[in-house]
Each structure stands twice: as structure tokens, then as C-alpha cells.
Amino acid sequence: MAEFPKIISVDDHVVEPPDVWTSRLPAKYADIGPRVVREKIAEMTFVGGVFSHRAAGPDEDGDWCDWWHYDDLRYPMTRVMAAAGFPRDEVTISPITFDDMRPGCYDSKARLEDMDANWTEASLCFPTFPRFCGQTFLEREDKVLADLCVKAYNDWMFEEWCAGTDNRLIPLPIIQLWDAELAAQEVRRNAARGGHAVCFSEIPAFLGLPSIHDADHYWDPFFQACAETETVVSMHIGSSSKMPSTSSDAPPAVGSTLTYMNAAMSLTDFLMSGIFERIPKLEVAYSEGQIGWIPYVIERADKVWMENRGWGGVADKVTRPPSESYYEHVFGCFFDDEHGLESLDRVGVDNVAFETDYPHSDSTWPDSKSMAERHLKHLDDETVYKLIRGNAIRMLRLPFD
């Protein structure tokens, strides 16, 4: 290979600038719509997925923190979500402001510079304040405002974050999770301006929504819109707002080790739901789940489908081995998974894309190229090209070679 292929990352993140919603929502929402407020914090804790804090008094020491305020929600910025540039041991769940972050976290021009430093040509970025698939807006009672917030985020994504970047920043909009028909309309609205990806929850039932197995096919309008517009359904670990762990007192490292389990459960849902047979052009992708778990899941799914047909509840809707649907409809992604690459023949060389996870704590930035070269050195040039950029180009319908 004359030169290692330029990376196309299918999983990065953007920290939304403070004016995403204040510059787009009607004036009547100025006091309740999403906005950033800076506050000095004496103490802050994060237990069970919930932040609590005590503001510093006038003469008390503390750390400045930028908070998102939205209706009754208070959501702090932390170093974990903007870890780029910090030493690993200093990446903690501690307060941070926009002034403390690397500008590439929130500024598109600076992001392109950081991508250049990381041998990255293009990047697909998941949200931060809306969370991985827009759960923040699902959870608010005022759905009129929530709908406006979803559309404002998507307008910013297309008109500012990605605009003028020569397709290097790839649009990844969110949807109105509480209404599959509205979600379908939003998919089509964004496809009309060049979008070919959309965020979704890996396990919507964990969000209190109908499952992929819903008898009335609740999600079909959304999935049909995705299929018709060649929009891949992108699901990030944690997009169900429920991370796997073993006990309430297990340290975060336990859950971080087990993050792939949600992706494994989600893939099993899709394979056993019959949705790929109802909507044969639908494609889905799993972000930050790595790929080493995939061969076992599809092998087990095939055996269950074959051996438990009498009572498994899927014989009437899944008419062929689930693994066949996997190879035709599903993308996994990885950044550091030696075991998965050793099983690439089972994972599928056409079913895998690469990610850098900038600016999160798991990110390989600015060393993604050297890590990829080390992990892929045993593979032929054609396979390396597919994993690093070719499959992403196909998945996202990108105008690159």
C-alpha cells in the first residue's frame, strides 16, 4: 500500500455551542429553551446516572462549570464529554467550561484541524446535550417545544456544523422519538438536504417506547422512511439510557467493559423481529460497540432460529437464517478490537467501519492512524481500505473515492 487510507470515522461527538437553540427557537421560549449558564461549583457528584451539586458561596473556592438549562433540567458539562487533549488520568467527571475545552469539541473549523492531525478525512458526530439519540427531548413534557428543539438541532447540524466543510463533517440528525410519524417526516426533511444517517435508540423499550417487536409495527413508518431515503439507522451504546452493569455498587469500569452488551441485545432484537424482511432496504449501524461479540450472536441466533422454531415465536416472521439478514443489513464499528479483527471472516469484511470517538475518553485521537496500522497490518490492502473508509463511504453514501 503506497499510503494508508485516510480515515472516515463513523462515531465521533460534537459538544453543541451555546447558541444552537437560543438563536433558533421563538423568543417566547427564551427562558425555558436550552441555554448555557455558567456557575461556580463547590461540590459535584455523579451517582446512578444522576448529577448533584452544591454551588460555591461568594467567598468559597470552587470550579466553574457551564450548565445546560432546559425547562426544569440542569445538565452540566464535564471533562469526560470533552476529554481531547487531557492526560488520561485527568479525564474525570468534573466540571468544565467551554473556555477549558479544546475548540475542536464545538467549533467546526477547529474540528477539521484536529481531524487533519489525526489522518481523518470525514467524521459522523453524535450529539451531547440531546444525548445519543435525542432522549433529552423525549423526556420533557412540552412536546411542542421538544419538536422545535429537535428541528433546531438538525438545522444547526446541516446549516452550521457541516456546512462549508466539503462533506468532511457528515450530518447526523435526531428524531422525535415520541412519534414515529413525526420521525418519518423528519427523516425525509433531512434526506432532502443530503442526509443519509439518523440517530436511534439501540433498545427503545428501555426508554418506555414500543419495542422493535411491537405487534402493530409502531416503528415501521420511521424505518420505511429510512429505507426509502437510504438513511442508515445509527445506534450508539447508551442510546437506551441504560448501561449494563452487575450491581448498584459496581464501579463505572464494570459498565464500561460491558457496553457491547446493549449492542448485542439490540442486534438480536432486529434479527428476530422480521423487520428486515418487511423492509428489505433498511440498514442499521452500531457505534462504539466494537465487533468481537458479533460472530457469537449471529451463530447463536441461527441455532435458536433453527432448533427452537416450534416455540421461539419467530418462525412466521423470520423465514431464513438471521445471519443472512445480518450480512445484508448491519454495520458494526470498531477502534481497538484485536479479537474482532481476528474473527473478521465471520464479522464480515463488508460489515465493519472505523471510528475515532473524538473527543471522548475512549478516543484514539491523535494516534488513530498508528493504532489502525498496528491492528490491520496482517490484512491485505483491499480489506484495509474497506475497514478504514470504503464501507463508511458505502454506508453513508459519501461523495468520496
Coordinates of C-alpha atoms in Angstrom, one line a residue:
M1 CA 0.0 0.0 0.0
A2 CA 1.5 3.3 -1.1
E3 CA -0.2 5.3 1.6
F4 CA -2.5 4.3 4.5
P5 CA -6.1 5.3 3.6
K6 CA -7.5 8.5 5.1
I7 CA -9.9 7.6 7.9
I8 CA -13.6 8.1 7.8
S9 CA -14.9 7.9 11.3
V10 CA -18.5 6.7 11.8
D11 CA -18.5 7.6 15.5
D12 CA -17.4 10.9 16.9
H13 CA -19.2 13.5 19.0
V14 CA -19.9 17.2 19.0
V15 CA -20.4 19.5 22.0
E16 CA -23.1 21.8 20.9
P17 CA -22.2 25.6 21.0
P18 CA -24.3 27.7 23.4
D19 CA -26.4 29.4 20.7
V20 CA -27.7 26.2 18.9
W21 CA -31.2 26.7 20.4
T22 CA -31.2 30.4 21.6
S23 CA -30.6 31.6 18.0
R24 CA -33.3 29.3 16.5
L25 CA -36.3 29.0 18.9
P26 CA -39.1 31.6 19.1
A27 CA -38.5 34.4 21.6
K28 CA -41.2 33.1 23.9
Y29 CA -39.0 30.1 24.8
A30 CA -36.0 32.2 25.8
D31 CA -36.4 31.4 29.5
I32 CA -37.2 27.7 29.1
G33 CA -35.4 26.6 26.0
P34 CA -31.9 25.1 26.1
R35 CA -29.3 27.7 27.0
V36 CA -25.9 27.7 28.8
V37 CA -25.5 29.2 32.3
R38 CA -22.1 29.4 34.0
E39 CA -21.9 28.6 37.7
K40 CA -19.2 28.2 40.3
I41 CA -19.4 24.7 41.9
A42 CA -18.1 23.8 45.3
E43 CA -19.0 20.1 45.0
M44 CA -20.4 17.9 42.3
T45 CA -21.2 14.1 42.3
F46 CA -22.5 11.7 39.7
V47 CA -24.2 8.6 41.3
G48 CA -26.5 6.3 39.5
G49 CA -26.5 8.4 36.4
V50 CA -27.7 11.5 38.3
F51 CA -25.7 14.7 38.8
S52 CA -26.0 16.6 42.1
H53 CA -24.0 19.7 43.1
R54 CA -23.6 22.5 45.6
A55 CA -23.0 25.9 44.3
A56 CA -20.0 27.8 45.8
G57 CA -20.7 30.7 48.1
P58 CA -19.4 34.2 47.3
D59 CA -16.1 33.7 49.1
E60 CA -15.8 30.0 48.6
D61 CA -13.3 28.2 46.3
G62 CA -14.8 26.1 43.5
D63 CA -14.7 25.2 39.9
W64 CA -16.5 27.0 37.1
C65 CA -19.0 24.8 35.2
D66 CA -21.1 25.5 32.1
W67 CA -24.6 24.1 32.5
W68 CA -27.3 23.5 30.0
H69 CA -30.6 24.8 31.4
Y70 CA -33.8 23.5 29.7
D71 CA -37.2 23.7 31.3
D72 CA -36.5 22.1 34.7
L73 CA -33.4 20.2 33.5
R74 CA -29.9 21.1 34.7
Y75 CA -27.2 19.3 32.7
P76 CA -23.5 20.0 33.5
M77 CA -20.6 19.9 31.1
T78 CA -17.9 17.5 32.3
R79 CA -14.4 16.7 31.3
V80 CA -15.4 13.1 30.2
M81 CA -17.5 14.5 27.4
A82 CA -14.7 16.8 26.2
A83 CA -11.6 14.8 27.1
A84 CA -9.5 15.6 24.0
G85 CA -6.1 17.0 25.0
F86 CA -6.3 16.0 28.6
P87 CA -4.0 13.2 30.0
R88 CA -5.9 10.0 30.7
D89 CA -5.5 10.3 34.5
E90 CA -7.1 13.8 34.4
V91 CA -10.2 12.7 32.5
T92 CA -12.8 12.7 35.3
I93 CA -16.4 13.6 35.8
S94 CA -15.5 17.1 36.9
P95 CA -16.9 20.5 35.9
I96 CA -15.7 22.1 32.7
T97 CA -16.5 25.2 30.7
F98 CA -16.3 26.0 27.0
D99 CA -13.1 28.0 27.8
D100 CA -11.5 24.9 29.2
M101 CA -12.3 22.6 26.2
R102 CA -10.3 22.0 23.1
P103 CA -12.1 24.2 20.5
G104 CA -12.4 21.2 18.2
C105 CA -15.1 19.9 20.6
Y106 CA -17.6 22.6 19.5
D107 CA -16.1 24.6 16.6
S108 CA -16.2 23.1 13.1
K109 CA -13.1 24.9 11.8
A110 CA -11.1 23.7 14.8
R111 CA -12.5 20.2 14.4
L112 CA -11.3 20.0 10.9
E113 CA -7.8 20.9 12.1
D114 CA -7.9 18.2 14.8
M115 CA -9.1 15.7 12.1
D116 CA -6.2 16.7 9.9
A117 CA -3.9 16.0 12.9
N118 CA -5.5 12.5 13.2
W119 CA -5.3 11.4 9.5
T120 CA -9.1 11.7 9.4
E121 CA -10.9 12.9 6.2
A122 CA -14.5 12.8 7.4
S123 CA -16.5 12.4 10.6
L124 CA -20.0 11.5 11.7
C125 CA -20.8 13.1 15.1
F126 CA -23.3 12.1 17.7
P127 CA -25.0 14.7 19.9
T128 CA -24.0 15.6 23.5
F129 CA -26.7 17.7 25.2
P130 CA -29.6 15.9 23.4
R131 CA -27.8 12.7 24.3
F132 CA -27.0 9.9 21.9
C133 CA -30.4 9.8 20.1
G134 CA -32.3 12.8 21.5
Q135 CA -33.5 11.3 24.7
T136 CA -33.3 14.7 26.4
F137 CA -36.2 16.0 24.3
L138 CA -38.2 12.7 24.7
E139 CA -38.2 13.2 28.5
R140 CA -39.7 16.7 28.5
E141 CA -43.4 17.2 28.9
D142 CA -43.8 20.1 26.5
K143 CA -43.6 18.2 23.2
V144 CA -44.3 21.3 21.1
L145 CA -41.1 22.8 22.4
A146 CA -39.3 19.4 22.2
D147 CA -40.3 19.2 18.5
L148 CA -38.9 22.7 17.9
C149 CA -35.7 21.7 19.7
V150 CA -35.2 18.6 17.5
K151 CA -35.7 20.6 14.3
A152 CA -33.4 23.4 15.6
Y153 CA -30.7 20.9 16.4
N154 CA -31.0 19.4 12.9
D155 CA -31.0 22.8 11.2
W156 CA -27.8 23.7 13.1
M157 CA -26.2 20.3 12.2
F158 CA -26.8 20.9 8.4
E159 CA -26.5 24.7 8.2
E160 CA -23.6 25.3 10.5
W161 CA -21.7 22.3 11.8
C162 CA -21.5 20.5 8.4
A163 CA -21.9 23.5 6.1
G164 CA -18.8 24.5 4.1
T165 CA -16.7 21.5 5.1
D166 CA -16.7 19.8 1.7
N167 CA -18.6 16.8 3.2
R168 CA -15.9 16.2 5.8
L169 CA -18.4 16.7 8.6
I170 CA -21.3 14.4 7.9
P171 CA -24.8 15.2 9.1
L172 CA -26.3 13.0 11.8
P173 CA -29.8 14.4 12.8
I174 CA -32.0 13.3 15.6
I175 CA -35.8 12.5 15.6
Q176 CA -38.9 12.9 17.6
L177 CA -38.7 9.6 19.5
W178 CA -42.2 10.0 20.9
D179 CA -43.9 10.0 17.5
A180 CA -42.9 7.6 14.7
E181 CA -44.8 9.5 12.1
L182 CA -43.1 12.8 13.0
A183 CA -39.8 10.9 13.0
A184 CA -40.5 9.7 9.5
Q185 CA -41.3 13.3 8.3
E186 CA -38.0 14.5 9.9
V187 CA -36.0 11.7 8.1
R188 CA -37.4 12.8 4.8
R189 CA -36.9 16.5 5.6
N190 CA -33.2 15.8 6.3
A191 CA -32.7 13.4 3.4
A192 CA -33.9 16.2 1.1
R193 CA -30.9 18.2 2.1
G194 CA -28.4 15.4 1.7
G195 CA -28.7 13.4 5.0
H196 CA -28.1 9.7 4.9
A197 CA -27.9 8.9 8.6
V198 CA -30.1 9.3 11.7
C199 CA -29.7 8.6 15.4
F200 CA -31.9 6.0 17.1
S201 CA -32.1 4.1 20.3
E202 CA -30.5 0.7 20.5
I203 CA -33.3 -0.6 22.8
P204 CA -36.3 1.8 22.6
A205 CA -38.3 -0.3 25.2
F206 CA -35.7 0.9 27.8
L207 CA -36.9 4.4 27.1
G208 CA -40.6 3.5 27.7
L209 CA -41.3 3.3 24.0
P210 CA -42.7 0.5 21.9
S211 CA -40.1 -2.2 21.2
I212 CA -38.9 -3.4 17.8
H213 CA -41.2 -6.4 18.3
D214 CA -44.4 -4.3 18.6
A215 CA -47.3 -6.2 17.2
D216 CA -48.7 -3.1 15.4
H217 CA -45.3 -2.4 13.9
Y218 CA -45.1 1.0 15.6
W219 CA -41.7 1.9 14.2
D220 CA -42.4 0.9 10.6
P221 CA -43.2 4.5 9.3
F222 CA -39.8 5.6 10.6
F223 CA -37.9 2.6 9.3
Q224 CA -39.7 2.8 6.0
A225 CA -38.7 6.4 5.6
C226 CA -35.1 5.5 6.3
A227 CA -35.2 2.7 3.7
E228 CA -36.8 4.9 1.1
T229 CA -34.2 7.7 1.6
E230 CA -31.1 5.4 2.0
T231 CA -30.7 6.6 5.6
V232 CA -28.8 4.3 7.9
V233 CA -30.1 4.0 11.4
S234 CA -27.2 4.7 13.7
M235 CA -27.3 3.4 17.3
H236 CA -24.7 4.4 19.8
I237 CA -24.1 2.4 23.0
G238 CA -26.0 4.2 25.8
S239 CA -28.7 5.4 23.4
S240 CA -31.2 3.4 25.5
S241 CA -30.3 5.5 28.6
K242 CA -29.5 2.2 30.4
M243 CA -25.9 1.0 30.5
P244 CA -25.3 -2.6 31.5
S245 CA -23.6 -3.4 34.8
T246 CA -23.7 -6.1 37.5
S247 CA -24.7 -4.3 40.7
S248 CA -25.5 -0.8 42.1
D249 CA -22.1 -0.7 43.8
A250 CA -20.1 -1.8 40.8
P251 CA -17.6 0.9 39.7
P252 CA -18.1 2.6 36.3
A253 CA -15.3 0.5 34.9
V254 CA -17.6 -2.6 35.1
G255 CA -20.2 -0.9 32.9
S256 CA -17.6 0.4 30.6
T257 CA -16.3 -3.1 30.0
L258 CA -19.8 -4.4 29.3
T259 CA -21.0 -1.7 26.9
Y260 CA -21.2 -4.1 24.0
M261 CA -24.0 -6.0 25.6
N262 CA -26.6 -3.4 24.7
A263 CA -25.5 -3.6 21.1
A264 CA -25.7 -7.4 21.2
M265 CA -29.2 -7.3 22.6
S266 CA -30.2 -4.7 20.0
L267 CA -28.9 -6.8 17.1
T268 CA -30.7 -9.8 18.4
D269 CA -33.9 -7.8 18.5
F270 CA -33.5 -6.7 14.9
L271 CA -32.6 -10.2 13.7
M272 CA -35.6 -11.8 15.5
S273 CA -38.1 -9.1 14.7
G274 CA -38.7 -9.8 11.0
I275 CA -38.2 -6.1 10.2
F276 CA -35.5 -6.8 7.6
E277 CA -38.0 -8.9 5.7
R278 CA -40.8 -6.4 6.0
I279 CA -38.4 -3.5 5.0
P280 CA -35.7 -5.1 2.9
K281 CA -33.7 -1.9 2.2
L282 CA -33.3 -1.0 5.8
E283 CA -29.7 -0.7 7.1
V284 CA -28.6 -0.2 10.7
A285 CA -25.2 0.5 12.3
Y286 CA -23.8 0.0 15.8
S287 CA -21.4 2.7 17.1
E288 CA -18.8 2.2 19.8
G289 CA -19.8 -1.4 20.5
Q290 CA -16.7 -2.9 18.9
I291 CA -17.1 -6.1 16.8
G292 CA -15.7 -9.1 18.6
W293 CA -19.1 -10.2 20.0
I294 CA -20.8 -10.3 16.7
P295 CA -19.8 -13.8 15.5
Y296 CA -21.2 -15.5 18.6
V297 CA -24.5 -13.5 18.4
I298 CA -25.2 -14.4 14.8
E299 CA -24.2 -18.0 15.3
R300 CA -26.4 -18.4 18.3
A301 CA -29.3 -16.6 16.6
D302 CA -29.1 -19.1 13.7
K303 CA -29.1 -22.1 16.0
V304 CA -32.1 -20.7 18.0
W305 CA -34.0 -19.9 14.8
M306 CA -33.4 -23.5 13.5
E307 CA -33.7 -25.6 16.7
N308 CA -36.4 -23.7 18.6
R309 CA -38.8 -22.9 15.7
G310 CA -41.7 -24.7 17.4
W311 CA -41.9 -22.4 20.4
G312 CA -39.5 -19.5 19.7
G313 CA -42.1 -17.2 18.3
V314 CA -40.3 -16.2 15.2
A315 CA -40.9 -18.9 12.6
D316 CA -43.8 -16.9 11.0
K317 CA -41.8 -13.7 10.5
V318 CA -38.2 -14.7 10.2
T319 CA -38.1 -17.0 7.2
R320 CA -34.4 -17.5 6.7
P321 CA -31.3 -17.8 9.0
P322 CA -30.8 -14.5 10.9
S323 CA -27.1 -14.4 9.9
E324 CA -28.2 -13.8 6.3
S325 CA -30.0 -10.6 7.3
Y326 CA -27.0 -9.5 9.4
Y327 CA -24.7 -9.6 6.4
E328 CA -27.1 -7.7 4.2
H329 CA -28.3 -5.0 6.6
V330 CA -25.9 -4.4 9.5
F331 CA -22.7 -2.5 10.1
G332 CA -20.6 -2.7 13.2
C333 CA -17.8 -0.3 14.1
F334 CA -14.5 -0.6 16.0
F335 CA -11.4 1.4 17.0
D336 CA -9.5 -1.0 19.2
D337 CA -10.6 -4.6 18.9
E338 CA -7.9 -7.1 18.1
H339 CA -10.2 -10.1 18.8
G340 CA -12.8 -8.8 16.5
L341 CA -10.3 -8.3 13.7
E342 CA -9.1 -11.9 14.1
S343 CA -12.7 -13.0 13.5
L344 CA -13.2 -10.7 10.6
D345 CA -14.2 -13.6 8.3
R346 CA -17.2 -14.1 10.5
V347 CA -17.9 -10.5 11.3
G348 CA -17.8 -9.7 7.6
V349 CA -15.3 -7.5 5.7
D350 CA -18.2 -5.6 4.2
N351 CA -19.9 -5.1 7.6
V352 CA -17.3 -3.1 9.5
A353 CA -16.4 0.6 9.7
F354 CA -13.8 2.5 11.8
E355 CA -14.2 5.2 14.4
T356 CA -12.1 7.6 16.4
D357 CA -14.6 8.6 19.1
Y358 CA -13.2 12.2 19.3
P359 CA -13.4 13.9 21.9
H360 CA -14.4 11.3 24.4
S361 CA -12.2 9.5 26.9
D362 CA -12.1 6.3 24.7
S363 CA -10.8 8.2 21.7
T364 CA -7.7 7.2 19.9
W365 CA -7.1 10.8 18.8
P366 CA -4.5 11.9 17.8
D367 CA -3.0 8.4 17.3
S368 CA -5.8 6.7 15.4
K369 CA -3.7 6.2 12.3
S370 CA -0.8 4.5 14.1
M371 CA -3.2 2.3 16.1
A372 CA -5.1 1.3 13.0
E373 CA -1.9 0.5 11.1
R374 CA -0.8 -1.7 14.0
H375 CA -4.1 -3.6 14.2
L376 CA -4.5 -4.0 10.5
K377 CA -1.0 -4.9 9.4
H378 CA -1.9 -8.5 8.8
L379 CA -4.7 -7.7 6.3
D380 CA -4.5 -7.1 2.6
D381 CA -4.8 -3.6 1.1
E382 CA -8.3 -4.1 -0.2
T383 CA -9.6 -5.1 3.2
V384 CA -7.8 -2.3 5.0
Y385 CA -9.4 0.2 2.6
K386 CA -12.8 -1.2 3.2
L387 CA -12.5 -1.0 7.0
I388 CA -10.9 2.4 7.2
R389 CA -13.1 4.2 4.7
G390 CA -14.7 2.1 1.9
N391 CA -17.5 0.6 4.0
A392 CA -18.2 4.0 5.5
I393 CA -18.5 5.6 2.1
R394 CA -21.0 3.0 1.1
M395 CA -22.9 3.1 4.3
L396 CA -23.2 6.9 4.4
R397 CA -23.5 7.5 0.6
L398 CA -20.5 9.8 0.7
P399 CA -19.0 11.5 -2.4
F400 CA -15.5 10.2 -1.8
D401 CA -13.4 7.6 -3.6

